[in-house]
Tab-separated table of C-alpha atoms in Angstrom:
chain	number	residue	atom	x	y	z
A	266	UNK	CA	175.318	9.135	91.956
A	267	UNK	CA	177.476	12.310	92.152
A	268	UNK	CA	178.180	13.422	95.375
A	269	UNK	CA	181.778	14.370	94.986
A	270	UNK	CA	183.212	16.605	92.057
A	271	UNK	CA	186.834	17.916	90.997
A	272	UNK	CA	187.448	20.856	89.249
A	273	UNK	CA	190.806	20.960	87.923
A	274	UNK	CA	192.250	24.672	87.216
A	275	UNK	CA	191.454	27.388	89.422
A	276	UNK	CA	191.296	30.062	87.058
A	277	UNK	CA	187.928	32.221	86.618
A	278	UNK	CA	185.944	29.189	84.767
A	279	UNK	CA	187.297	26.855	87.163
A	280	UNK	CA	186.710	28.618	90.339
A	281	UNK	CA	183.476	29.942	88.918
A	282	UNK	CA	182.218	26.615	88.504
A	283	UNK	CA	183.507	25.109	91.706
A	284	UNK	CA	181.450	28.211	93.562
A	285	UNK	CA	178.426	27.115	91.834
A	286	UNK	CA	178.962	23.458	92.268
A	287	UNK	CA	179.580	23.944	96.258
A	288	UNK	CA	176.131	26.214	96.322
A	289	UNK	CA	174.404	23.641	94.591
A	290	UNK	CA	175.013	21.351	98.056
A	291	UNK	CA	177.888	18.879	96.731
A	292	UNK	CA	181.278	18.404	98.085
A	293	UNK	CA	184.199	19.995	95.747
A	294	UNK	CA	187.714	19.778	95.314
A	295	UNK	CA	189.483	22.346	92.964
A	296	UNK	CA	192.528	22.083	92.314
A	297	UNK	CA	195.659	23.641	90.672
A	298	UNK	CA	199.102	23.362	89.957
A	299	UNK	CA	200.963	25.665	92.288
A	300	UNK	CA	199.152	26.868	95.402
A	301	UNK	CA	199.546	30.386	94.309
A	302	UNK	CA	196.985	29.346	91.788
A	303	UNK	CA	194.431	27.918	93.996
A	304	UNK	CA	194.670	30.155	96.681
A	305	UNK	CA	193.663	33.295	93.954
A	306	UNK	CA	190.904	30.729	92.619
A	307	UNK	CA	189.253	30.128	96.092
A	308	UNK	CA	189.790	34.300	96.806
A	309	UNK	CA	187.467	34.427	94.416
A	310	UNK	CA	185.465	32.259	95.733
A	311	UNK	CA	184.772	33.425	99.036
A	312	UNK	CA	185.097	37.928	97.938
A	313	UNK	CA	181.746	36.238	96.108
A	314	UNK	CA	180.231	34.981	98.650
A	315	UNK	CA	181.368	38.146	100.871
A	316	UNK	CA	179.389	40.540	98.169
A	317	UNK	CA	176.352	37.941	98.976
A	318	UNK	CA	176.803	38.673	102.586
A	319	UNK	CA	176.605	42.104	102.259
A	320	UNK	CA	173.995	42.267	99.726
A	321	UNK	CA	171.671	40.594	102.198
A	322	UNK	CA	171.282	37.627	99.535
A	323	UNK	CA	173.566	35.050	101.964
A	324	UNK	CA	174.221	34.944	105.741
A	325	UNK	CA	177.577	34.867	107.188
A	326	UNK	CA	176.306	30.922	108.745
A	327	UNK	CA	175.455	30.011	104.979
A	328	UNK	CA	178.761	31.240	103.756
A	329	UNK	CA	180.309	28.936	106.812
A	330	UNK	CA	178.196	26.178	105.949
A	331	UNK	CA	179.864	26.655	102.233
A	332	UNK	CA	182.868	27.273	102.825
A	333	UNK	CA	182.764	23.504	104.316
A	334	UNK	CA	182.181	22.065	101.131
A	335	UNK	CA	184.934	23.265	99.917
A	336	UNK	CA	188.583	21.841	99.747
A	337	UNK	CA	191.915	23.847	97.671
A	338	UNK	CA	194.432	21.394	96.728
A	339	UNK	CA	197.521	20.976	94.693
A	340	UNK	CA	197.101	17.089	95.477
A	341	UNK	CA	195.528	15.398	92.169
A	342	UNK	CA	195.228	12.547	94.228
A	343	UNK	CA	192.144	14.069	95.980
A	344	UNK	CA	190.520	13.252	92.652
A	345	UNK	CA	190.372	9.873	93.506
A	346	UNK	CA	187.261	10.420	95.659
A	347	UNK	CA	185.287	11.786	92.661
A	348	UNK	CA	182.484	10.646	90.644
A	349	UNK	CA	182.908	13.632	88.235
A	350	UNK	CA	186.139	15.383	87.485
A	351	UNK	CA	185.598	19.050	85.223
A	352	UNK	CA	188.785	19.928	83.220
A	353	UNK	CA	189.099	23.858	83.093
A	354	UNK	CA	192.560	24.586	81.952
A	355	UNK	CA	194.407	26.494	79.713
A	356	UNK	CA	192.956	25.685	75.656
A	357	UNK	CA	195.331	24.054	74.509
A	358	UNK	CA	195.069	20.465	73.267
A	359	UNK	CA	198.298	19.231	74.454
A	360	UNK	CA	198.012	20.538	77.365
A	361	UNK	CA	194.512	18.696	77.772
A	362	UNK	CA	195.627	15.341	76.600
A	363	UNK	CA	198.123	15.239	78.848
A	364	UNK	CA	195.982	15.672	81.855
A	365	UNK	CA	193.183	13.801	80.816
A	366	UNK	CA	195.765	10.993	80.345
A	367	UNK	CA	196.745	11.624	83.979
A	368	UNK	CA	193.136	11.784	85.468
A	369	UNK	CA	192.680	8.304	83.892
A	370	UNK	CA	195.485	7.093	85.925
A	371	UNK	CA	194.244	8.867	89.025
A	372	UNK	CA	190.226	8.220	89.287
A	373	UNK	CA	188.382	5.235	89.726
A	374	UNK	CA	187.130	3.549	86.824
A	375	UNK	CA	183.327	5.008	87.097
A	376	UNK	CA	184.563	8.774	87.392
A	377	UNK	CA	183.118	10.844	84.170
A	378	UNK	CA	185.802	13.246	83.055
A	379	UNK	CA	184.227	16.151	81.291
A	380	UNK	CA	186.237	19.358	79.853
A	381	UNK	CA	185.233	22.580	79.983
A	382	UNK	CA	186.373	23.086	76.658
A	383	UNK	CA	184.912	25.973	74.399
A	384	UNK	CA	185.706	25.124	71.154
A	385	UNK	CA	188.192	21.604	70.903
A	386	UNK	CA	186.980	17.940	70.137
A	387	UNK	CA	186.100	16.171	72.730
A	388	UNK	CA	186.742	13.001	70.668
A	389	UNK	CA	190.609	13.489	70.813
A	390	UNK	CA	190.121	14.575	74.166
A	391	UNK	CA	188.819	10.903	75.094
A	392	UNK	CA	191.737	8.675	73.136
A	393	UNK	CA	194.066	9.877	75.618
A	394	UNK	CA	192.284	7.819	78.229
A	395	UNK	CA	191.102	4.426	77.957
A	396	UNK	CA	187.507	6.048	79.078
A	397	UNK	CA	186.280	7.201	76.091
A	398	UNK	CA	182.579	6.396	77.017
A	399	UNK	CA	182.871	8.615	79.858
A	400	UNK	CA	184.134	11.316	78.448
A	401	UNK	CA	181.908	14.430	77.546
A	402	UNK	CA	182.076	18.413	76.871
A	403	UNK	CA	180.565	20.609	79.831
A	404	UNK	CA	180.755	23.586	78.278
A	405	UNK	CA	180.233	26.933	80.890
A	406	UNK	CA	180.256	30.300	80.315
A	407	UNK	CA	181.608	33.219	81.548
A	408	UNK	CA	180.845	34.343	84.684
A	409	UNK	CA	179.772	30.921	85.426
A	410	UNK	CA	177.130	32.293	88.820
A	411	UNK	CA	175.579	34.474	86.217
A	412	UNK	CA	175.114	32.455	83.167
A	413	UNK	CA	172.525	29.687	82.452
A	414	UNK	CA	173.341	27.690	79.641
A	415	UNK	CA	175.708	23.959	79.479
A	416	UNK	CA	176.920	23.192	76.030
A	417	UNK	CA	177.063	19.499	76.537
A	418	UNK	CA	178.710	17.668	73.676
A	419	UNK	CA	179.223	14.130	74.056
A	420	UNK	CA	182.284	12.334	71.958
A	421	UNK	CA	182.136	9.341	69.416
A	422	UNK	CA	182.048	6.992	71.704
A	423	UNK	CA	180.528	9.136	74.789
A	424	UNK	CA	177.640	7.004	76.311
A	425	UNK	CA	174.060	8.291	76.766
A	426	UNK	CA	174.070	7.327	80.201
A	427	UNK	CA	177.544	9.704	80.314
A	428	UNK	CA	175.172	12.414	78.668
A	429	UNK	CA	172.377	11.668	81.153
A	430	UNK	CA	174.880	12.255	84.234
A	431	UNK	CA	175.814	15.412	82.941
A	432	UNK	CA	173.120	16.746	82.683
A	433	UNK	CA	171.541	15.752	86.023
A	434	UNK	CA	174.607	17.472	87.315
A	435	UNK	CA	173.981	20.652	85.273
A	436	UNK	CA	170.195	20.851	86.522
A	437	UNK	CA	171.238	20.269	90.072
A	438	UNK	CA	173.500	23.187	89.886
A	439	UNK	CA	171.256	25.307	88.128
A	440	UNK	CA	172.274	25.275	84.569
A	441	UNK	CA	170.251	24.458	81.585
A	442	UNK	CA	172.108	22.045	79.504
A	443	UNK	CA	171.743	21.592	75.596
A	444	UNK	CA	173.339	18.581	73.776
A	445	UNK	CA	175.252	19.587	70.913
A	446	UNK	CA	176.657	17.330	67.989
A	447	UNK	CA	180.652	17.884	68.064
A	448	UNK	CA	181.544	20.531	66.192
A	449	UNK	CA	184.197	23.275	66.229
A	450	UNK	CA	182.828	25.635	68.122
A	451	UNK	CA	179.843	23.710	69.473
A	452	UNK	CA	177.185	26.475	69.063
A	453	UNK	CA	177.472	29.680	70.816
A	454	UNK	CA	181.374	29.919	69.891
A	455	UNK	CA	180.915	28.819	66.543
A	456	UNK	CA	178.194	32.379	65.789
A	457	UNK	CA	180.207	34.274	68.062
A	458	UNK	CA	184.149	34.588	67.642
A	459	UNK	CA	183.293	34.462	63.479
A	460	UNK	CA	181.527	37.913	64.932
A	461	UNK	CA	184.065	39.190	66.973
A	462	UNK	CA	186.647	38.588	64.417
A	463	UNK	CA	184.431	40.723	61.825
A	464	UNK	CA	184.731	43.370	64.190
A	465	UNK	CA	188.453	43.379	64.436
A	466	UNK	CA	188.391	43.475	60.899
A	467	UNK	CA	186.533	46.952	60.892
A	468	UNK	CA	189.060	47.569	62.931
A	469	UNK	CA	192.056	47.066	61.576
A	470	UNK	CA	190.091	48.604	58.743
A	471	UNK	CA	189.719	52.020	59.960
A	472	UNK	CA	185.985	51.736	59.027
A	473	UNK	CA	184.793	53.097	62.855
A	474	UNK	CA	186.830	53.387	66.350
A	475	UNK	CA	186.406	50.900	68.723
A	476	UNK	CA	183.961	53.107	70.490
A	477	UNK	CA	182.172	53.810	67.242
A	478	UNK	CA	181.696	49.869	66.194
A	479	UNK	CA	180.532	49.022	69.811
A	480	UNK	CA	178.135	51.684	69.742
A	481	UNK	CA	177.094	50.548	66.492
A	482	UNK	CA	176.414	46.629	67.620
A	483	UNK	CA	174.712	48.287	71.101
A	484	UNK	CA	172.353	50.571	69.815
A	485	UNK	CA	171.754	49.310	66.259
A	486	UNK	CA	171.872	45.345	67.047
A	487	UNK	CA	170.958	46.329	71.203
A	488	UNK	CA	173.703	44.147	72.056
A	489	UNK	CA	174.151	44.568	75.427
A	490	UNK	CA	177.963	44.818	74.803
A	491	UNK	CA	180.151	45.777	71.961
A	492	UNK	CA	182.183	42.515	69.827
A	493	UNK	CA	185.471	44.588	70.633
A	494	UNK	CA	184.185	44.986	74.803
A	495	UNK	CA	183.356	41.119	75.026
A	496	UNK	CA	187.104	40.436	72.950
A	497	UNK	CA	188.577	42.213	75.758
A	498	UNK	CA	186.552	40.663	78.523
A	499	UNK	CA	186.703	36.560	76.581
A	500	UNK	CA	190.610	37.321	76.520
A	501	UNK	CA	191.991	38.208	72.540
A	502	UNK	CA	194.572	35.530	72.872
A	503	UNK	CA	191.670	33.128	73.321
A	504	UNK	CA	189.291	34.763	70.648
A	505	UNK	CA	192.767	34.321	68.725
A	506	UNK	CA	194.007	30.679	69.623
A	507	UNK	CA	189.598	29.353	68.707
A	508	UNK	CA	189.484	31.394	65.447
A	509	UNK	CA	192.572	29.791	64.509
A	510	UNK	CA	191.385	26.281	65.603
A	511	UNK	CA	188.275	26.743	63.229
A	512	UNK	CA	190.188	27.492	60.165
A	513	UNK	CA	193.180	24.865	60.880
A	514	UNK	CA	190.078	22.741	61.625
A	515	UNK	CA	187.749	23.819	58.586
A	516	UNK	CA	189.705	24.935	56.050
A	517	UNK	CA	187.241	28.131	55.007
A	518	UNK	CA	188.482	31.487	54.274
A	519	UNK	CA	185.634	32.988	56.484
A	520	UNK	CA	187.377	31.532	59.448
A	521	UNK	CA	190.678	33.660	58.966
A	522	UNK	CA	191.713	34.946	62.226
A	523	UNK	CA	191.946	39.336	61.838
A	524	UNK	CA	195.467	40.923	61.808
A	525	UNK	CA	194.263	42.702	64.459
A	526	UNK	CA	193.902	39.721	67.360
A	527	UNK	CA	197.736	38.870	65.972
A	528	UNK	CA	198.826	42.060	66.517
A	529	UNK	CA	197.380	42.962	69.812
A	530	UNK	CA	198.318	39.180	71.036
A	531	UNK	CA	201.936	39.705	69.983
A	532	UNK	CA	202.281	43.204	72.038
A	533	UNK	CA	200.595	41.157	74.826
A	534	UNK	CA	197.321	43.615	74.582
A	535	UNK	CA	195.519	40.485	75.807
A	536	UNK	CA	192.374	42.687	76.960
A	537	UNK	CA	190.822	42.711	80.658
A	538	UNK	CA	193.128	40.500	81.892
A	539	UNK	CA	196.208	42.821	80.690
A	540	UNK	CA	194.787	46.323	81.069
A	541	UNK	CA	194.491	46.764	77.652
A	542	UNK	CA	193.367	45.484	74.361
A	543	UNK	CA	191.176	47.065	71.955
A	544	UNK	CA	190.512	49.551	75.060
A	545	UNK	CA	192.327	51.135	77.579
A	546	UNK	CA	191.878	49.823	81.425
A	547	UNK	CA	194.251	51.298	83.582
């Protein structure tokens, strides 16, 4: 039974899904690496659950009773009280192995590590610990209040009673889970950045302006936002770092990242995050 869950990375995924996690009635730890880090994570947190408060959708004693539920730690030892442990760190494979391999060392035996992974295998995820079987792909989405779905993706040697836990977890939290054979990209990722990336090739083109190809996508396709918009807002550097994972991964010529994600990533046009990347934000 999970009562207790660690989030690991404060960032906007991790955060996001520690907000839900804590609404959803169960006790959470998030934690980071510096306290700089968590402290911005659980911010966000509670400038959420301020806009509830004066939306009318929360009161202030709800927020309090939240808020309780709710612990900020650089301390990976906290972990140790967890029956479920969400990786949502930077995506980067080494950098996942080599906490995954530390979680192992830190959680009790029955904890389920799951990663919150977008696009990487979940299989090579699980050799670094000597949990395999309890090792799975909770795949959120961005921003994690707002959006439904769970990509769940179990390993090779992920158990269905690891699967089953999951997604008991994602239901009590609101989500709607979907299982998904492992695959680069999983599903959503795997139609969408081969999208965005055809977009930065009109780009780099000079086929249509930014403006011009969002517009398109909106009004022709009634996207409800452009492929160069939801670049911006997914980060380019991580549109980047998964198309490049899909053709190291596939070998296809249809996976070939666009000039134009290298380009902006090397003058650090990184999107939202930066102020700027295929648009202006400042």
């Amino acid at each position: 039974m999970i009562k207790k869950v660690g989030i690991v990375g404060a960032g906007t995924m991790g955060a996001g899904i520690a907000q839900v996690t804590a609404e959803a009635g169960f006790e959470v730890i998030l934690v980071d690496l510096e306290d700089k880090f968590v402290n911005r994570g659980m911010e966000n947190i509670l400038k959420n659950w301020g806009r509830a408060i004066s939306k009318g959708t929360r009161t202030a004693e709800e927020v309090d009773q939240l808020k309780t539920k709710l612990t900020g730690t650089t301390n990976y030892d906290n972990l140790r009280e967890c029956q479920l442990v969400i990786e949502a760190v930077v995506e980067k494979m080494s950098v996942k192995k080599e906490l995954f391999s530390k979680l192992d060392t830190i959680c009790p035996a029955e904890t389920i590590l799951a990663s919150n992974t977008s696009a990487l295998s979940i299989t090579e995820l699980a050799a670094a610990t000597k949990r395999p079987s309890q090792v799975v792909g909770v795949h959120f989405f961005n921003p994690v209040p707002a959006m439904k779905l769970v990509e769940l993706v179990p390993g090779a040697e992920t158990t269905a009673e690891t699967v089953a836990a999951a997604k008991e977890f994602c239901t009590a939290i609101g989500k709607e889970a979907i299982t998904v054979k492992e695959s680069p990209g999983f599903i959503v990722n795997r139609l969408l950045i081969p999208y965005l990336n055809e977009a930065a090739i009109l780009y780099e083109q000079g086929v249509a302006s930014p403006a011009e190809i969002d517009q398109a996508m909106k009004l022709g396709a009634n996207m409800p936002m452009g492929p160069l918009a939801l670049a911006d807002l997914i980060g380019i550097d991580v549109c980047l770092m998964i198309m490049e994972y899909f053709f190291n991964e596939m070998a296809d010529s249809k996976y070939r990242p666009a000039l134009a994600f290298r380009q902006k990533v090397r003058a650090g046009h990184l999107g939202r995050k930066t102020g700027k990347g295929f648009f202006d934000y400042n």
